[in-house]
mmCIF file of C-alpha atoms in Angstrom:
data_model
loop_
_atom_site.group_PDB
_atom_site.id
_atom_site.type_symbol
_atom_site.label_atom_id
_atom_site.label_comp_id
_atom_site.label_asym_id
_atom_site.label_seq_id
_atom_site.Cartn_x
_atom_site.Cartn_y
_atom_site.Cartn_z
ATOM 1 C CA GLY A 129 -11.288 -8.660 -6.534
ATOM 2 C CA ALA A 130 -12.357 -8.137 -2.967
ATOM 3 C CA VAL A 131 -13.607 -4.734 -1.853
ATOM 4 C CA VAL A 132 -12.378 -2.639 1.029
ATOM 5 C CA SER A 133 -14.280 0.540 1.735
ATOM 6 C CA GLN A 134 -12.762 3.430 3.643
ATOM 7 C CA HIS A 135 -14.813 6.309 4.973
ATOM 8 C CA PRO A 136 -14.689 9.244 4.793
ATOM 9 C CA SER A 137 -12.645 9.830 1.668
ATOM 10 C CA TRP A 138 -11.717 13.272 2.931
ATOM 11 C CA VAL A 139 -12.240 15.257 6.104
ATOM 12 C CA ILE A 140 -11.313 18.709 7.366
ATOM 13 C CA CYS A 141 -11.253 19.251 11.110
ATOM 14 C CA LYS A 142 -10.160 21.884 13.594
ATOM 15 C CA SER A 143 -7.083 21.506 15.755
ATOM 16 C CA GLY A 144 -7.817 19.741 18.994
ATOM 17 C CA THR A 145 -10.736 17.708 17.706
ATOM 18 C CA SER A 146 -10.793 13.970 17.039
ATOM 19 C CA VAL A 147 -11.498 12.260 13.752
ATOM 20 C CA LYS A 148 -12.584 8.665 13.176
ATOM 21 C CA ILE A 149 -11.801 6.813 9.962
ATOM 22 C CA GLU A 150 -13.534 3.546 9.149
ATOM 23 C CA CYS A 151 -12.192 0.633 7.124
ATOM 24 C CA ARG A 152 -14.600 -2.099 6.084
ATOM 25 C CA SER A 153 -14.060 -5.309 4.183
ATOM 26 C CA LEU A 154 -17.298 -5.619 2.247
ATOM 27 C CA ASP A 155 -17.209 -9.157 0.920
ATOM 28 C CA PHE A 156 -14.760 -11.035 3.103
ATOM 29 C CA GLN A 157 -13.766 -11.342 6.731
ATOM 30 C CA ALA A 158 -10.461 -9.849 7.763
ATOM 31 C CA THR A 159 -8.802 -10.910 10.974
ATOM 32 C CA THR A 160 -5.953 -8.550 10.212
ATOM 33 C CA MET A 161 -6.034 -5.025 8.874
ATOM 34 C CA PHE A 162 -3.234 -2.523 8.499
ATOM 35 C CA TRP A 163 -3.189 1.264 8.743
ATOM 36 C CA TYR A 164 -0.741 3.288 6.671
ATOM 37 C CA ARG A 165 0.093 6.933 6.399
ATOM 38 C CA GLN A 166 1.256 8.450 3.143
ATOM 39 C CA PHE A 167 3.026 11.787 2.975
ATOM 40 C CA PRO A 168 3.041 13.796 -0.253
ATOM 41 C CA LYS A 169 5.322 12.261 -2.850
ATOM 42 C CA GLN A 170 6.411 9.609 -0.383
ATOM 43 C CA SER A 171 5.729 5.973 0.199
ATOM 44 C CA LEU A 172 3.294 4.374 2.580
ATOM 45 C CA MET A 173 4.444 4.161 6.163
ATOM 46 C CA LEU A 174 2.947 1.344 8.200
ATOM 47 C CA MET A 175 1.453 2.748 11.390
ATOM 48 C CA ALA A 176 -0.071 -0.293 13.020
ATOM 49 C CA THR A 177 -1.437 -3.778 12.614
ATOM 50 C CA SER A 178 -5.032 -4.186 13.693
ATOM 51 C CA ASN A 179 -6.118 -7.627 14.864
ATOM 52 C CA GLU A 180 -9.753 -8.471 15.476
ATOM 53 C CA GLY A 181 -10.510 -8.923 19.140
ATOM 54 C CA SER A 182 -7.112 -7.861 20.422
ATOM 55 C CA LYS A 183 -4.984 -4.776 20.838
ATOM 56 C CA ALA A 184 -3.352 -3.232 17.819
ATOM 57 C CA THR A 185 0.380 -3.536 17.323
ATOM 58 C CA TYR A 186 1.991 -0.185 16.661
ATOM 59 C CA GLU A 187 5.151 0.447 14.690
ATOM 60 C CA GLN A 188 8.048 2.163 16.357
ATOM 61 C CA GLY A 189 7.536 5.889 16.674
ATOM 62 C CA VAL A 190 3.749 5.804 16.301
ATOM 63 C CA GLU A 191 1.886 7.117 19.339
ATOM 64 C CA LYS A 192 -0.780 4.627 20.311
ATOM 65 C CA ASP A 193 -2.623 7.167 22.461
ATOM 66 C CA LYS A 194 -2.794 9.552 19.524
ATOM 67 C CA PHE A 195 -3.864 7.027 16.912
ATOM 68 C CA LEU A 196 -6.480 4.793 18.507
ATOM 69 C CA ILE A 197 -7.301 1.631 16.619
ATOM 70 C CA ASN A 198 -10.301 -0.563 17.265
ATOM 71 C CA HIS A 199 -10.967 -3.775 15.366
ATOM 72 C CA ALA A 200 -14.255 -4.811 16.908
ATOM 73 C CA SER A 201 -15.492 -7.126 14.178
ATOM 74 C CA LEU A 202 -14.118 -9.193 11.324
ATOM 75 C CA THR A 203 -15.192 -6.588 8.812
ATOM 76 C CA LEU A 204 -14.486 -3.276 10.519
ATOM 77 C CA SER A 205 -11.436 -1.483 11.862
ATOM 78 C CA THR A 206 -11.424 2.152 12.913
ATOM 79 C CA LEU A 207 -8.605 4.639 13.303
ATOM 80 C CA THR A 208 -9.266 7.637 15.522
ATOM 81 C CA VAL A 209 -6.863 10.537 15.355
ATOM 82 C CA THR A 210 -7.235 12.160 18.768
ATOM 83 C CA SER A 211 -6.590 15.825 19.467
ATOM 84 C CA ALA A 212 -5.569 16.350 15.876
ATOM 85 C CA HIS A 213 -2.954 18.945 14.944
ATOM 86 C CA PRO A 214 -1.900 20.310 11.556
ATOM 87 C CA GLU A 215 1.086 17.953 11.472
ATOM 88 C CA ASP A 216 -1.378 15.045 11.473
ATOM 89 C CA SER A 217 -2.651 16.181 8.088
ATOM 90 C CA SER A 218 -1.940 13.343 5.709
ATOM 91 C CA PHE A 219 -3.394 10.613 3.540
ATOM 92 C CA TYR A 220 -4.370 7.567 5.605
ATOM 93 C CA ILE A 221 -4.863 4.203 3.913
ATOM 94 C CA CYS A 222 -6.098 0.928 5.334
ATOM 95 C CA SER A 223 -5.676 -2.555 3.982
ATOM 96 C CA ALA A 224 -7.377 -5.802 4.892
ATOM 97 C CA LEU A 225 -5.902 -9.253 4.555
ATOM 98 C CA ARG A 226 -7.959 -11.901 2.861
ATOM 99 C CA MET A 227 -6.775 -15.405 3.621
ATOM 100 C CA THR A 228 -8.057 -18.241 1.470
ATOM 101 C CA GLY A 229 -6.295 -21.517 2.075
ATOM 102 C CA LEU A 230 -2.568 -20.896 1.726
ATOM 103 C CA ASN A 231 -3.102 -17.699 -0.238
ATOM 104 C CA THR A 232 -2.987 -14.328 1.494
ATOM 105 C CA GLU A 233 -3.700 -11.080 -0.300
ATOM 106 C CA ALA A 234 -3.978 -7.487 0.888
ATOM 107 C CA PHE A 235 -6.770 -5.268 -0.410
ATOM 108 C CA PHE A 236 -6.645 -1.526 0.068
ATOM 109 C CA GLY A 237 -9.211 1.105 0.841
ATOM 110 C CA GLN A 238 -9.343 4.221 -1.305
ATOM 111 C CA GLY A 239 -7.721 6.323 1.401
ATOM 112 C CA THR A 240 -8.767 9.258 3.576
ATOM 113 C CA ARG A 241 -7.350 12.732 3.089
ATOM 114 C CA LEU A 242 -7.218 14.390 6.513
ATOM 115 C CA THR A 243 -6.634 18.124 6.740
ATOM 116 C CA VAL A 244 -6.330 19.697 10.183
ATOM 117 C CA VAL A 245 -6.770 23.467 10.278
ATOM 118 C CA GLY B 28 16.134 -4.096 8.099
ATOM 119 C CA ASP B 29 14.378 -5.249 4.990
ATOM 120 C CA SER B 30 13.801 -2.555 2.400
ATOM 121 C CA VAL B 31 12.747 -1.814 -1.148
ATOM 122 C CA THR B 32 14.409 0.719 -3.437
ATOM 123 C CA GLN B 33 12.749 2.059 -6.559
ATOM 124 C CA MET B 34 13.982 4.339 -9.280
ATOM 125 C CA GLU B 35 13.024 7.933 -8.721
ATOM 126 C CA GLY B 36 10.421 9.537 -10.867
ATOM 127 C CA PRO B 37 8.637 11.024 -12.437
ATOM 128 C CA VAL B 38 9.041 8.906 -15.517
ATOM 129 C CA THR B 39 7.557 10.607 -18.560
ATOM 130 C CA LEU B 40 6.955 8.576 -21.713
ATOM 131 C CA SER B 41 5.110 8.924 -24.963
ATOM 132 C CA GLU B 42 2.281 6.571 -25.725
ATOM 133 C CA GLU B 43 3.449 3.168 -27.031
ATOM 134 C CA ALA B 44 6.921 3.594 -25.540
ATOM 135 C CA PHE B 45 8.647 0.817 -23.599
ATOM 136 C CA LEU B 46 8.527 1.092 -19.830
ATOM 137 C CA THR B 47 10.979 -0.105 -17.220
ATOM 138 C CA ILE B 48 10.747 0.813 -13.544
ATOM 139 C CA ASN B 49 13.623 -0.600 -11.533
ATOM 140 C CA CYS B 50 13.104 -2.171 -8.134
ATOM 141 C CA THR B 51 15.662 -3.826 -5.893
ATOM 142 C CA TYR B 52 15.219 -5.213 -2.421
ATOM 143 C CA THR B 53 17.135 -6.300 0.632
ATOM 144 C CA ALA B 54 15.657 -9.062 2.716
ATOM 145 C CA THR B 55 16.839 -11.469 5.356
ATOM 146 C CA GLY B 56 14.142 -13.999 4.504
ATOM 147 C CA TYR B 57 12.396 -15.206 1.369
ATOM 148 C CA PRO B 58 9.723 -12.639 0.644
ATOM 149 C CA SER B 59 7.066 -12.471 -1.978
ATOM 150 C CA LEU B 60 7.403 -9.445 -4.255
ATOM 151 C CA PHE B 61 4.632 -7.199 -5.470
ATOM 152 C CA TRP B 62 3.877 -4.280 -7.719
ATOM 153 C CA TYR B 63 0.966 -2.071 -6.705
ATOM 154 C CA VAL B 64 -0.539 0.765 -8.736
ATOM 155 C CA GLN B 65 -2.238 3.872 -7.376
ATOM 156 C CA TYR B 66 -4.356 5.885 -9.787
ATOM 157 C CA PRO B 67 -5.043 9.532 -8.936
ATOM 158 C CA GLY B 68 -7.336 9.871 -5.934
ATOM 159 C CA GLU B 69 -7.623 6.144 -5.399
ATOM 160 C CA GLY B 70 -6.212 3.484 -3.109
ATOM 161 C CA LEU B 71 -3.640 0.907 -4.094
ATOM 162 C CA GLN B 72 -4.428 -2.002 -6.361
ATOM 163 C CA LEU B 73 -2.355 -5.112 -6.767
ATOM 164 C CA LEU B 74 -0.865 -5.148 -10.256
ATOM 165 C CA LEU B 75 1.166 -8.350 -10.119
ATOM 166 C CA LYS B 76 3.179 -10.511 -7.783
ATOM 167 C CA ALA B 77 5.774 -13.283 -7.635
ATOM 168 C CA THR B 78 6.229 -15.610 -4.713
ATOM 169 C CA LYS B 79 9.603 -17.226 -5.375
ATOM 170 C CA ALA B 80 12.799 -16.858 -7.354
ATOM 171 C CA ASP B 81 12.458 -16.931 -11.150
ATOM 172 C CA ASP B 82 8.693 -16.527 -10.968
ATOM 173 C CA LYS B 83 7.257 -14.035 -13.436
ATOM 174 C CA GLY B 84 4.218 -11.992 -12.490
ATOM 175 C CA SER B 85 2.137 -10.502 -15.271
ATOM 176 C CA ASN B 86 -1.066 -8.517 -15.651
ATOM 177 C CA LYS B 87 -2.497 -5.981 -18.110
ATOM 178 C CA GLY B 88 0.636 -6.160 -20.258
ATOM 179 C CA PHE B 89 2.958 -5.505 -17.305
ATOM 180 C CA GLU B 90 5.581 -8.062 -16.308
ATOM 181 C CA ALA B 91 8.172 -8.486 -13.576
ATOM 182 C CA THR B 92 10.521 -11.378 -12.837
ATOM 183 C CA TYR B 93 11.746 -12.259 -9.344
ATOM 184 C CA ARG B 94 15.550 -12.272 -9.684
ATOM 185 C CA LYS B 95 17.155 -13.554 -6.524
ATOM 186 C CA GLU B 96 20.698 -13.288 -7.875
ATOM 187 C CA THR B 97 20.318 -9.562 -8.450
ATOM 188 C CA THR B 98 17.659 -9.030 -5.750
ATOM 189 C CA SER B 99 15.506 -7.267 -8.300
ATOM 190 C CA PHE B 100 11.912 -7.164 -9.481
ATOM 191 C CA HIS B 101 11.874 -4.663 -12.343
ATOM 192 C CA LEU B 102 8.517 -3.727 -13.848
ATOM 193 C CA GLU B 103 8.233 -3.686 -17.648
ATOM 194 C CA LYS B 104 5.594 -3.002 -20.253
ATOM 195 C CA GLY B 105 6.163 -3.125 -23.961
ATOM 196 C CA SER B 106 3.761 -0.349 -24.986
ATOM 197 C CA VAL B 107 2.352 2.083 -22.444
ATOM 198 C CA GLN B 108 -0.944 3.911 -22.729
ATOM 199 C CA VAL B 109 -2.110 7.228 -21.324
ATOM 200 C CA SER B 110 -4.338 5.261 -18.959
ATOM 201 C CA ASP B 111 -1.222 3.731 -17.372
ATOM 202 C CA SER B 112 -0.366 7.090 -15.820
ATOM 203 C CA ALA B 113 -0.260 6.428 -12.085
ATOM 204 C CA VAL B 114 2.099 5.850 -9.179
ATOM 205 C CA TYR B 115 3.716 2.421 -9.056
ATOM 206 C CA PHE B 116 4.918 0.867 -5.804
ATOM 207 C CA CYS B 117 7.225 -2.106 -5.450
ATOM 208 C CA ALA B 118 6.801 -4.032 -2.214
ATOM 209 C CA LEU B 119 7.795 -7.177 -0.378
ATOM 210 C CA SER B 120 5.924 -9.254 2.144
ATOM 211 C CA GLY B 121 5.287 -12.761 3.358
ATOM 212 C CA ARG B 122 4.221 -14.791 6.336
ATOM 213 C CA GLU B 123 7.627 -14.392 7.950
ATOM 214 C CA TYR B 124 6.951 -10.653 7.864
ATOM 215 C CA GLY B 125 3.566 -11.019 9.503
ATOM 216 C CA ASN B 126 2.097 -10.294 6.087
ATOM 217 C CA LYS B 127 3.138 -6.661 6.444
ATOM 218 C CA LEU B 128 3.998 -4.939 3.207
ATOM 219 C CA VAL B 129 7.283 -3.062 2.965
ATOM 220 C CA PHE B 130 6.936 -0.476 0.219
ATOM 221 C CA GLY B 131 9.365 1.328 -1.986
ATOM 222 C CA ALA B 132 9.016 5.090 -2.354
ATOM 223 C CA GLY B 133 6.838 4.850 -5.421
ATOM 224 C CA THR B 134 7.479 5.976 -8.991
ATOM 225 C CA ILE B 135 5.218 8.406 -10.795
ATOM 226 C CA LEU B 136 4.580 7.453 -14.409
ATOM 227 C CA ARG B 137 3.222 10.035 -16.834
ATOM 228 C CA VAL B 138 2.295 8.933 -20.329
ATOM 229 C CA LYS B 139 1.710 11.597 -22.964
ATOM 230 C CA SER B 140 -0.474 11.110 -26.012
#
């Protein structure tokens, strides 16, 4: 299957600092990528849809100024958690859509464990 | 809105036991249905999918049939292995949903040897 690489796999940062998470599609181009947040023992919550060359679309209740998304190329989307606080600690997962003909499939990164201290 | 409901876990089974994880959905459109698996410390991987009613998805011994009449997509495996221990997510999506995945809460499966 296709490969999506997410980096870093874990990060610890101090309150008030910003953290950037990268999501790369290694062997296909992805016009659309998604960012999810997963709380312990809970499902994935969609945060935003990242579209190459345009502004991200945020889900209701997600602060766009707090979670900055940039999709500057067809293989890279970044999520920056700005002025992080302990309540932002979570597992963040990206996925990239691969479209081949009529078939569309989502491939997921391995996730980033963010801990804010 | 559209949603997916899964049976709560954890589900604990002995090796070679039969597995069923229930999944039901509510949808206004005609979604595709998916099962994803998340092994410890890893991202999600597509396990199987079905794109229309009565379709059966299958992979690695797992099966699920898209039942429109009962709005269900239950996951089954005839004989589980320790290596099947993971979290299983049922989800729906489709072009009418902007290809966004709507996930169930996930079910932890633990298989004992």
